[in-house]
């Protein structure tokens, strides 16, 4: 899970922030954005299911979307507001990792 968070909130995920902004204005980007997020939700759902044990598919889908929303926010904060490589960025990534793991497993 920490690798997934780091990847989504750094270089790889930054492309999605731009795509998300374009999705507000053009249908073709909105559709592409939806397809990418659906693929990410599907991958994340497998991780959540392994971490959470017996939960409904609806709950897994809900957790995947909530976790993704948190990761999107962390990506914006770490890249645009806090500064890459700053102590604040490292602390936010560490705290987000703990939160995401708790959400995935159902401990939060």
JSON list of C-alpha atoms in Angstrom, two decimals:
[
{"chain": "A", "resi": 1, "resn": "UNK", "atom": "CA", "xyz": [0.00, 0.00, 0.00]},
{"chain": "A", "resi": 2, "resn": "UNK", "atom": "CA", "xyz": [2.76, 2.56, 0.74]},
{"chain": "A", "resi": 3, "resn": "UNK", "atom": "CA", "xyz": [4.15, 2.09, -2.78]},
{"chain": "A", "resi": 4, "resn": "UNK", "atom": "CA", "xyz": [0.72, 2.68, -4.29]},
{"chain": "A", "resi": 5, "resn": "UNK", "atom": "CA", "xyz": [0.32, 5.88, -2.29]},
{"chain": "A", "resi": 6, "resn": "UNK", "atom": "CA", "xyz": [3.76, 7.15, -3.19]},
{"chain": "A", "resi": 7, "resn": "UNK", "atom": "CA", "xyz": [3.24, 6.37, -6.88]},
{"chain": "A", "resi": 8, "resn": "UNK", "atom": "CA", "xyz": [-0.20, 8.01, -7.05]},
{"chain": "A", "resi": 9, "resn": "UNK", "atom": "CA", "xyz": [0.88, 11.14, -5.21]},
{"chain": "A", "resi": 10, "resn": "UNK", "atom": "CA", "xyz": [4.11, 11.76, -7.13]},
{"chain": "A", "resi": 11, "resn": "UNK", "atom": "CA", "xyz": [4.97, 11.78, -10.83]},
{"chain": "A", "resi": 12, "resn": "UNK", "atom": "CA", "xyz": [2.56, 9.11, -12.02]},
{"chain": "A", "resi": 13, "resn": "UNK", "atom": "CA", "xyz": [-0.44, 10.61, -10.28]},
{"chain": "A", "resi": 14, "resn": "UNK", "atom": "CA", "xyz": [0.26, 14.18, -11.32]},
{"chain": "A", "resi": 15, "resn": "UNK", "atom": "CA", "xyz": [-0.91, 13.40, -14.84]},
{"chain": "A", "resi": 16, "resn": "UNK", "atom": "CA", "xyz": [-4.35, 12.58, -13.43]},
{"chain": "A", "resi": 17, "resn": "UNK", "atom": "CA", "xyz": [-4.64, 15.96, -11.74]},
{"chain": "A", "resi": 18, "resn": "UNK", "atom": "CA", "xyz": [-4.25, 17.67, -15.10]},
{"chain": "A", "resi": 19, "resn": "UNK", "atom": "CA", "xyz": [-6.64, 15.24, -16.74]},
{"chain": "A", "resi": 20, "resn": "UNK", "atom": "CA", "xyz": [-9.20, 15.86, -13.99]},
{"chain": "A", "resi": 21, "resn": "UNK", "atom": "CA", "xyz": [-9.12, 19.60, -14.66]},
{"chain": "A", "resi": 22, "resn": "UNK", "atom": "CA", "xyz": [-9.58, 19.02, -18.38]},
{"chain": "A", "resi": 23, "resn": "UNK", "atom": "CA", "xyz": [-12.53, 16.72, -17.61]},
{"chain": "A", "resi": 24, "resn": "UNK", "atom": "CA", "xyz": [-14.47, 19.71, -16.27]},
{"chain": "A", "resi": 25, "resn": "UNK", "atom": "CA", "xyz": [-14.43, 21.25, -19.74]},
{"chain": "A", "resi": 26, "resn": "UNK", "atom": "CA", "xyz": [-14.44, 18.52, -22.39]},
{"chain": "A", "resi": 27, "resn": "UNK", "atom": "CA", "xyz": [-16.42, 15.31, -22.71]},
{"chain": "A", "resi": 28, "resn": "UNK", "atom": "CA", "xyz": [-13.55, 13.33, -24.26]},
{"chain": "A", "resi": 29, "resn": "UNK", "atom": "CA", "xyz": [-11.33, 14.04, -21.25]},
{"chain": "A", "resi": 30, "resn": "UNK", "atom": "CA", "xyz": [-14.22, 13.34, -18.87]},
{"chain": "A", "resi": 31, "resn": "UNK", "atom": "CA", "xyz": [-14.68, 9.89, -20.43]},
{"chain": "A", "resi": 32, "resn": "UNK", "atom": "CA", "xyz": [-10.95, 9.13, -20.39]},
{"chain": "A", "resi": 33, "resn": "UNK", "atom": "CA", "xyz": [-10.74, 10.29, -16.78]},
{"chain": "A", "resi": 34, "resn": "UNK", "atom": "CA", "xyz": [-13.67, 8.03, -15.84]},
{"chain": "A", "resi": 35, "resn": "UNK", "atom": "CA", "xyz": [-12.06, 5.03, -17.54]},
{"chain": "A", "resi": 36, "resn": "UNK", "atom": "CA", "xyz": [-8.74, 5.58, -15.76]},
{"chain": "A", "resi": 37, "resn": "UNK", "atom": "CA", "xyz": [-10.39, 6.00, -12.38]},
{"chain": "A", "resi": 38, "resn": "UNK", "atom": "CA", "xyz": [-12.54, 2.90, -12.89]},
{"chain": "A", "resi": 39, "resn": "UNK", "atom": "CA", "xyz": [-9.39, 0.88, -13.64]},
{"chain": "A", "resi": 40, "resn": "UNK", "atom": "CA", "xyz": [-7.72, 2.30, -10.54]},
{"chain": "A", "resi": 41, "resn": "UNK", "atom": "CA", "xyz": [-10.79, 1.55, -8.39]},
{"chain": "A", "resi": 42, "resn": "UNK", "atom": "CA", "xyz": [-10.75, -2.04, -9.67]},
{"chain": "A", "resi": 43, "resn": "UNK", "atom": "CA", "xyz": [-7.08, -2.49, -8.74]},
{"chain": "A", "resi": 44, "resn": "UNK", "atom": "CA", "xyz": [-7.52, -0.82, -5.39]},
{"chain": "A", "resi": 45, "resn": "UNK", "atom": "CA", "xyz": [-10.60, -2.92, -4.67]},
{"chain": "A", "resi": 46, "resn": "UNK", "atom": "CA", "xyz": [-8.47, -6.07, -4.75]},
{"chain": "A", "resi": 47, "resn": "UNK", "atom": "CA", "xyz": [-6.10, -4.58, -2.18]},
{"chain": "A", "resi": 48, "resn": "UNK", "atom": "CA", "xyz": [-9.03, -3.51, 0.01]},
{"chain": "A", "resi": 49, "resn": "UNK", "atom": "CA", "xyz": [-10.69, -6.90, -0.23]},
{"chain": "A", "resi": 50, "resn": "UNK", "atom": "CA", "xyz": [-7.51, -8.64, 0.93]},
{"chain": "A", "resi": 51, "resn": "UNK", "atom": "CA", "xyz": [-7.07, -6.16, 3.79]},
{"chain": "A", "resi": 52, "resn": "UNK", "atom": "CA", "xyz": [-10.69, -6.06, 4.92]},
{"chain": "A", "resi": 53, "resn": "UNK", "atom": "CA", "xyz": [-11.78, -9.66, 4.69]},
{"chain": "A", "resi": 54, "resn": "UNK", "atom": "CA", "xyz": [-15.51, -10.15, 4.39]},
{"chain": "A", "resi": 55, "resn": "UNK", "atom": "CA", "xyz": [-17.21, -6.93, 3.28]},
{"chain": "A", "resi": 56, "resn": "UNK", "atom": "CA", "xyz": [-19.76, -6.26, 0.60]},
{"chain": "A", "resi": 57, "resn": "UNK", "atom": "CA", "xyz": [-18.75, -5.25, -2.92]},
{"chain": "A", "resi": 58, "resn": "UNK", "atom": "CA", "xyz": [-20.58, -1.95, -2.37]},
{"chain": "A", "resi": 59, "resn": "UNK", "atom": "CA", "xyz": [-18.49, -1.23, 0.74]},
{"chain": "A", "resi": 60, "resn": "UNK", "atom": "CA", "xyz": [-15.28, -2.11, -1.11]},
{"chain": "A", "resi": 61, "resn": "UNK", "atom": "CA", "xyz": [-16.25, 0.25, -3.95]},
{"chain": "A", "resi": 62, "resn": "UNK", "atom": "CA", "xyz": [-17.08, 3.00, -1.46]},
{"chain": "A", "resi": 63, "resn": "UNK", "atom": "CA", "xyz": [-13.74, 2.62, 0.31]},
{"chain": "A", "resi": 64, "resn": "UNK", "atom": "CA", "xyz": [-11.87, 2.63, -3.03]},
{"chain": "A", "resi": 65, "resn": "UNK", "atom": "CA", "xyz": [-13.46, 5.95, -3.99]},
{"chain": "A", "resi": 66, "resn": "UNK", "atom": "CA", "xyz": [-12.82, 7.51, -0.58]},
{"chain": "A", "resi": 67, "resn": "UNK", "atom": "CA", "xyz": [-9.19, 6.38, -0.57]},
{"chain": "A", "resi": 68, "resn": "UNK", "atom": "CA", "xyz": [-8.71, 7.71, -4.09]},
{"chain": "A", "resi": 69, "resn": "UNK", "atom": "CA", "xyz": [-10.19, 11.07, -3.07]},
{"chain": "A", "resi": 70, "resn": "UNK", "atom": "CA", "xyz": [-7.73, 11.25, -0.19]},
{"chain": "A", "resi": 71, "resn": "UNK", "atom": "CA", "xyz": [-4.82, 10.32, -2.47]},
{"chain": "A", "resi": 72, "resn": "UNK", "atom": "CA", "xyz": [-5.85, 12.95, -5.01]},
{"chain": "A", "resi": 73, "resn": "UNK", "atom": "CA", "xyz": [-5.86, 15.58, -2.26]},
{"chain": "A", "resi": 74, "resn": "UNK", "atom": "CA", "xyz": [-2.48, 14.44, -0.97]},
{"chain": "A", "resi": 75, "resn": "UNK", "atom": "CA", "xyz": [-1.08, 14.63, -4.51]},
{"chain": "A", "resi": 76, "resn": "UNK", "atom": "CA", "xyz": [-2.22, 18.23, -4.85]},
{"chain": "A", "resi": 77, "resn": "UNK", "atom": "CA", "xyz": [-0.92, 19.21, -1.41]},
{"chain": "A", "resi": 78, "resn": "UNK", "atom": "CA", "xyz": [2.47, 17.54, -1.76]},
{"chain": "A", "resi": 79, "resn": "UNK", "atom": "CA", "xyz": [3.16, 18.84, -5.25]},
{"chain": "A", "resi": 80, "resn": "UNK", "atom": "CA", "xyz": [1.52, 22.26, -5.30]},
{"chain": "A", "resi": 81, "resn": "UNK", "atom": "CA", "xyz": [1.34, 23.45, -1.71]},
{"chain": "A", "resi": 82, "resn": "UNK", "atom": "CA", "xyz": [3.99, 21.83, 0.46]},
{"chain": "A", "resi": 83, "resn": "UNK", "atom": "CA", "xyz": [6.90, 21.43, -1.92]},
{"chain": "A", "resi": 84, "resn": "UNK", "atom": "CA", "xyz": [8.37, 18.15, -3.09]},
{"chain": "A", "resi": 85, "resn": "UNK", "atom": "CA", "xyz": [10.96, 16.84, -0.66]},
{"chain": "A", "resi": 86, "resn": "UNK", "atom": "CA", "xyz": [9.91, 19.04, 2.25]},
{"chain": "A", "resi": 87, "resn": "UNK", "atom": "CA", "xyz": [9.54, 17.71, 5.79]},
{"chain": "A", "resi": 88, "resn": "UNK", "atom": "CA", "xyz": [5.85, 18.61, 5.64]},
{"chain": "A", "resi": 89, "resn": "UNK", "atom": "CA", "xyz": [5.44, 16.52, 2.49]},
{"chain": "A", "resi": 90, "resn": "UNK", "atom": "CA", "xyz": [7.03, 13.50, 4.15]},
{"chain": "A", "resi": 91, "resn": "UNK", "atom": "CA", "xyz": [4.83, 13.87, 7.21]},
{"chain": "A", "resi": 92, "resn": "UNK", "atom": "CA", "xyz": [1.68, 14.18, 5.10]},
{"chain": "A", "resi": 93, "resn": "UNK", "atom": "CA", "xyz": [2.59, 11.09, 3.06]},
{"chain": "A", "resi": 94, "resn": "UNK", "atom": "CA", "xyz": [3.26, 9.11, 6.24]},
{"chain": "A", "resi": 95, "resn": "UNK", "atom": "CA", "xyz": [-0.03, 10.15, 7.83]},
{"chain": "A", "resi": 96, "resn": "UNK", "atom": "CA", "xyz": [-1.98, 9.54, 4.62]},
{"chain": "A", "resi": 97, "resn": "UNK", "atom": "CA", "xyz": [-0.46, 6.07, 4.37]},
{"chain": "A", "resi": 98, "resn": "UNK", "atom": "CA", "xyz": [-1.64, 5.18, 7.87]},
{"chain": "A", "resi": 99, "resn": "UNK", "atom": "CA", "xyz": [-5.11, 6.59, 7.18]},
{"chain": "A", "resi": 100, "resn": "UNK", "atom": "CA", "xyz": [-5.48, 4.77, 3.87]},
{"chain": "A", "resi": 101, "resn": "UNK", "atom": "CA", "xyz": [-4.42, 1.45, 5.40]},
{"chain": "A", "resi": 102, "resn": "UNK", "atom": "CA", "xyz": [-6.93, 1.96, 8.22]},
{"chain": "A", "resi": 103, "resn": "UNK", "atom": "CA", "xyz": [-9.69, 2.77, 5.73]},
{"chain": "A", "resi": 104, "resn": "UNK", "atom": "CA", "xyz": [-8.85, -0.20, 3.54]},
{"chain": "A", "resi": 105, "resn": "UNK", "atom": "CA", "xyz": [-8.90, -2.63, 6.45]},
{"chain": "A", "resi": 106, "resn": "UNK", "atom": "CA", "xyz": [-12.01, -1.15, 8.05]},
{"chain": "A", "resi": 107, "resn": "UNK", "atom": "CA", "xyz": [-10.25, -0.04, 11.22]},
{"chain": "A", "resi": 108, "resn": "UNK", "atom": "CA", "xyz": [-11.42, 3.50, 10.49]}
]
